[in-house]
C-alpha positions as a Markdown table, in Angstrom:
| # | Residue | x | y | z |
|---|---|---|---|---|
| 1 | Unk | -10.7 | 6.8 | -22.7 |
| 2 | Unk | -9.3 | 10.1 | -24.2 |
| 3 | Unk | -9.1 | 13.0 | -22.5 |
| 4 | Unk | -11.4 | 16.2 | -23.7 |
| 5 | Unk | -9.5 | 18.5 | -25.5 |
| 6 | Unk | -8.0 | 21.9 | -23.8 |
| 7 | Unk | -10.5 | 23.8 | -26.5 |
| 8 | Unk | -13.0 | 21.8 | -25.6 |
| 9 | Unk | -12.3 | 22.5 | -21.3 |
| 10 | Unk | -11.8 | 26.3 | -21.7 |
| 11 | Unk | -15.4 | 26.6 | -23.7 |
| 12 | Unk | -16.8 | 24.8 | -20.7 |
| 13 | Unk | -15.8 | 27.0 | -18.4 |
| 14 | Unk | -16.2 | 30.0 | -20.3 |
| 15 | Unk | -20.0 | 29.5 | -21.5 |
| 16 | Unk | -20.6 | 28.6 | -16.8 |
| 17 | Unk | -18.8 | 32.4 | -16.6 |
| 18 | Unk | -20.6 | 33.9 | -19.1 |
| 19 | Unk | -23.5 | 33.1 | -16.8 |
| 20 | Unk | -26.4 | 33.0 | -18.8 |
| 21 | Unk | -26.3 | 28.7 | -18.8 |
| 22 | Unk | -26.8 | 26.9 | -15.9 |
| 23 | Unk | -24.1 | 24.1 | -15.0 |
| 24 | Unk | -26.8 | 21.5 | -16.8 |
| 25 | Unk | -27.4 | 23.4 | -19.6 |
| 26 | Unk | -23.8 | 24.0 | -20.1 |
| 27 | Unk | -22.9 | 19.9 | -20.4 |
| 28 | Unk | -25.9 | 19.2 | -21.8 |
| 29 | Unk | -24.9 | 21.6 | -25.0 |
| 30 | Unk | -21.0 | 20.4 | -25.4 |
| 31 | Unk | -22.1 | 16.8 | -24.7 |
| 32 | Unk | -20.1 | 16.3 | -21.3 |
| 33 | Unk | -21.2 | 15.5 | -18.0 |
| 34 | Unk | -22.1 | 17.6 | -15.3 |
| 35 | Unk | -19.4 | 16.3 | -13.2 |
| 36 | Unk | -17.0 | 17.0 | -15.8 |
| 37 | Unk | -17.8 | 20.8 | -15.8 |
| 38 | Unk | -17.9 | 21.0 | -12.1 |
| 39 | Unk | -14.3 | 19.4 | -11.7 |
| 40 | Unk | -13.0 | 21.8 | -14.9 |
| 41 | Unk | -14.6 | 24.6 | -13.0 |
| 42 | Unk | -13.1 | 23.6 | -9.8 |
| 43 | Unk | -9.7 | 22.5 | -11.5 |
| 44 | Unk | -9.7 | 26.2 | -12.9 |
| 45 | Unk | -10.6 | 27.8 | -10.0 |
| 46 | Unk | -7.5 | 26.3 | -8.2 |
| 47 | Unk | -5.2 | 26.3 | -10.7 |
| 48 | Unk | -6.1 | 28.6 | -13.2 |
| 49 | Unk | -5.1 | 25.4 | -15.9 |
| 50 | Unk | -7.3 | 23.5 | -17.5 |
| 51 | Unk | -4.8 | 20.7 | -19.1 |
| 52 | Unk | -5.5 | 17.3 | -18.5 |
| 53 | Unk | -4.0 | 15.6 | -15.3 |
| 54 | Unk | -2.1 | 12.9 | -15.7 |
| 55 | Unk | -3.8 | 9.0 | -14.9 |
| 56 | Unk | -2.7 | 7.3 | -12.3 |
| 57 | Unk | -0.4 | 4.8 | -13.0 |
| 58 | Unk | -2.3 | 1.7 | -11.6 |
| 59 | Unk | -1.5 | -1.0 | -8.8 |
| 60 | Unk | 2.2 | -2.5 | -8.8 |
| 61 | Unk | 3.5 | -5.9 | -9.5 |
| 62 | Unk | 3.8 | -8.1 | -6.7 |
| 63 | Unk | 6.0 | -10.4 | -8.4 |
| 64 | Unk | 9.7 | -9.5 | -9.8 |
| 65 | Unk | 11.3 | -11.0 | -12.4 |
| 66 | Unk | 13.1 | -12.6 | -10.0 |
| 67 | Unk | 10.1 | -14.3 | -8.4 |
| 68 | Unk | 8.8 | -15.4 | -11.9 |
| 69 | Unk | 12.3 | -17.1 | -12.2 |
| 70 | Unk | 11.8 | -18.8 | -9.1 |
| 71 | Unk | 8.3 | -20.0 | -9.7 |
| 72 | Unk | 9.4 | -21.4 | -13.9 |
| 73 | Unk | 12.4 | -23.3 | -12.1 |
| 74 | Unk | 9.7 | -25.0 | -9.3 |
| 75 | Unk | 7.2 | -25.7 | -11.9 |
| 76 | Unk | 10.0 | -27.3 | -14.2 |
| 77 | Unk | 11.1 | -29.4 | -11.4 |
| 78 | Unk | 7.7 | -30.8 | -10.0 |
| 79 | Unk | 5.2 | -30.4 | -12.5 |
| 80 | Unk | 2.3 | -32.0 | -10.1 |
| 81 | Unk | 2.5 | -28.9 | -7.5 |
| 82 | Unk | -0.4 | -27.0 | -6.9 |
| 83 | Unk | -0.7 | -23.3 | -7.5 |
| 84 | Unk | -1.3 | -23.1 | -3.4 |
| 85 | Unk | 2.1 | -25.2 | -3.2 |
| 86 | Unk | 4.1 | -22.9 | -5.5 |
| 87 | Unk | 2.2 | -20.0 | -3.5 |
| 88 | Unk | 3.6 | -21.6 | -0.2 |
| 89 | Unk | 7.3 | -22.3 | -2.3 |
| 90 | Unk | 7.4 | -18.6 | -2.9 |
| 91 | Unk | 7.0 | -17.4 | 0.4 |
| 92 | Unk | 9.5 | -20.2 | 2.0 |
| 93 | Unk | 12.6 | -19.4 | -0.6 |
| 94 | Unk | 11.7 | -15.4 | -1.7 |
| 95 | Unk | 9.6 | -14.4 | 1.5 |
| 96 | Unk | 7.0 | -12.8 | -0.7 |
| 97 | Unk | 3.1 | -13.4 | 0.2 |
| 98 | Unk | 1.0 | -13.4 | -2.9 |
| 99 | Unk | -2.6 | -15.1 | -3.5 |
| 100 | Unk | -2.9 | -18.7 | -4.9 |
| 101 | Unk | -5.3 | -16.6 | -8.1 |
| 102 | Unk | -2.3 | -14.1 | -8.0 |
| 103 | Unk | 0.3 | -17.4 | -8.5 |
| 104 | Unk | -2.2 | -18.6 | -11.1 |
| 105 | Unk | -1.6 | -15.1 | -13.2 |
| 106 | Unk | 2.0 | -15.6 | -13.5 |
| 107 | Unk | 2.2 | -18.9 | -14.5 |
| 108 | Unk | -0.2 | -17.9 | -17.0 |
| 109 | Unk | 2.0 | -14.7 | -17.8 |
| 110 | Unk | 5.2 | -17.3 | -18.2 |
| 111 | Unk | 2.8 | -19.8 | -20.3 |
| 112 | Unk | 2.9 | -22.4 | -17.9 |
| 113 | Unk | -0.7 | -24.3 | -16.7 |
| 114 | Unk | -1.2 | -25.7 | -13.4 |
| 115 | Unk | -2.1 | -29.0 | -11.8 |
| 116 | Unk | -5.8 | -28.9 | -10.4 |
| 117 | Unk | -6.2 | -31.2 | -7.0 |
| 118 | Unk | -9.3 | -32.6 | -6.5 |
| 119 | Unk | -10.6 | -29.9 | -4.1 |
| 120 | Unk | -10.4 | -27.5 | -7.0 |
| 121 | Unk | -6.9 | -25.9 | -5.6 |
């Protein structure tokens, strides 16, 4: 999702000075939230700017390129291991602790499928 528009945020706050609109009133007329005029309110009140803040930049990768390496070259070898195997295989030769759905992503990431055991592993 886009972010409003600077225009857009400084009209915001300018018709809640003005006074004369509630904060309701005020999102129900430009078609944003009320939550999104109280945090432009309180952004301007703070900083005096209304620009956009930047997003956060999400959850790391647990996995280097290294590790992907690693896992390929075991899967190539034995073919038959289990994603919990290759999960165990990690943490013997790289010392990195991932989940068995986690493993399951990066083999799907490098293309590769996995070998299902009977208990569903």
């Amino acid at each position: 999702m886009r972010a409003y528009s600077l225009d857009l945020r400084q009209k915001v706050v300018a018709a809640v000075e003005r006074g004369d609109s509630t904060i309701e009133e005020v999102a129900a007329s430009f078609g944003v939230g009320q939550t999104f005029v109280k945090k432009m309110l309180r952004q301007h009140r703070e900083t005096g700017d209304l620009s956009p803040r930047p997003h956060g930049g999400g959850q790391t990768r647990c996995l280097s390129d290294k590790h992907f390496k690693l896992l390929r070259r075991e899967v190539e070898r034995r073919p038959d291991k289990t994603a919990a195997a290759l999960r165990d295989h990690l943490e013997e030769r790289a010392g990195v602790s991932v989940s068995r759905p986690t493993v399951t992503r990066a083999l799907a990431r490098l293309g590769l499928s996995r070998k299902k055991n009977d208990s569903g592993e």
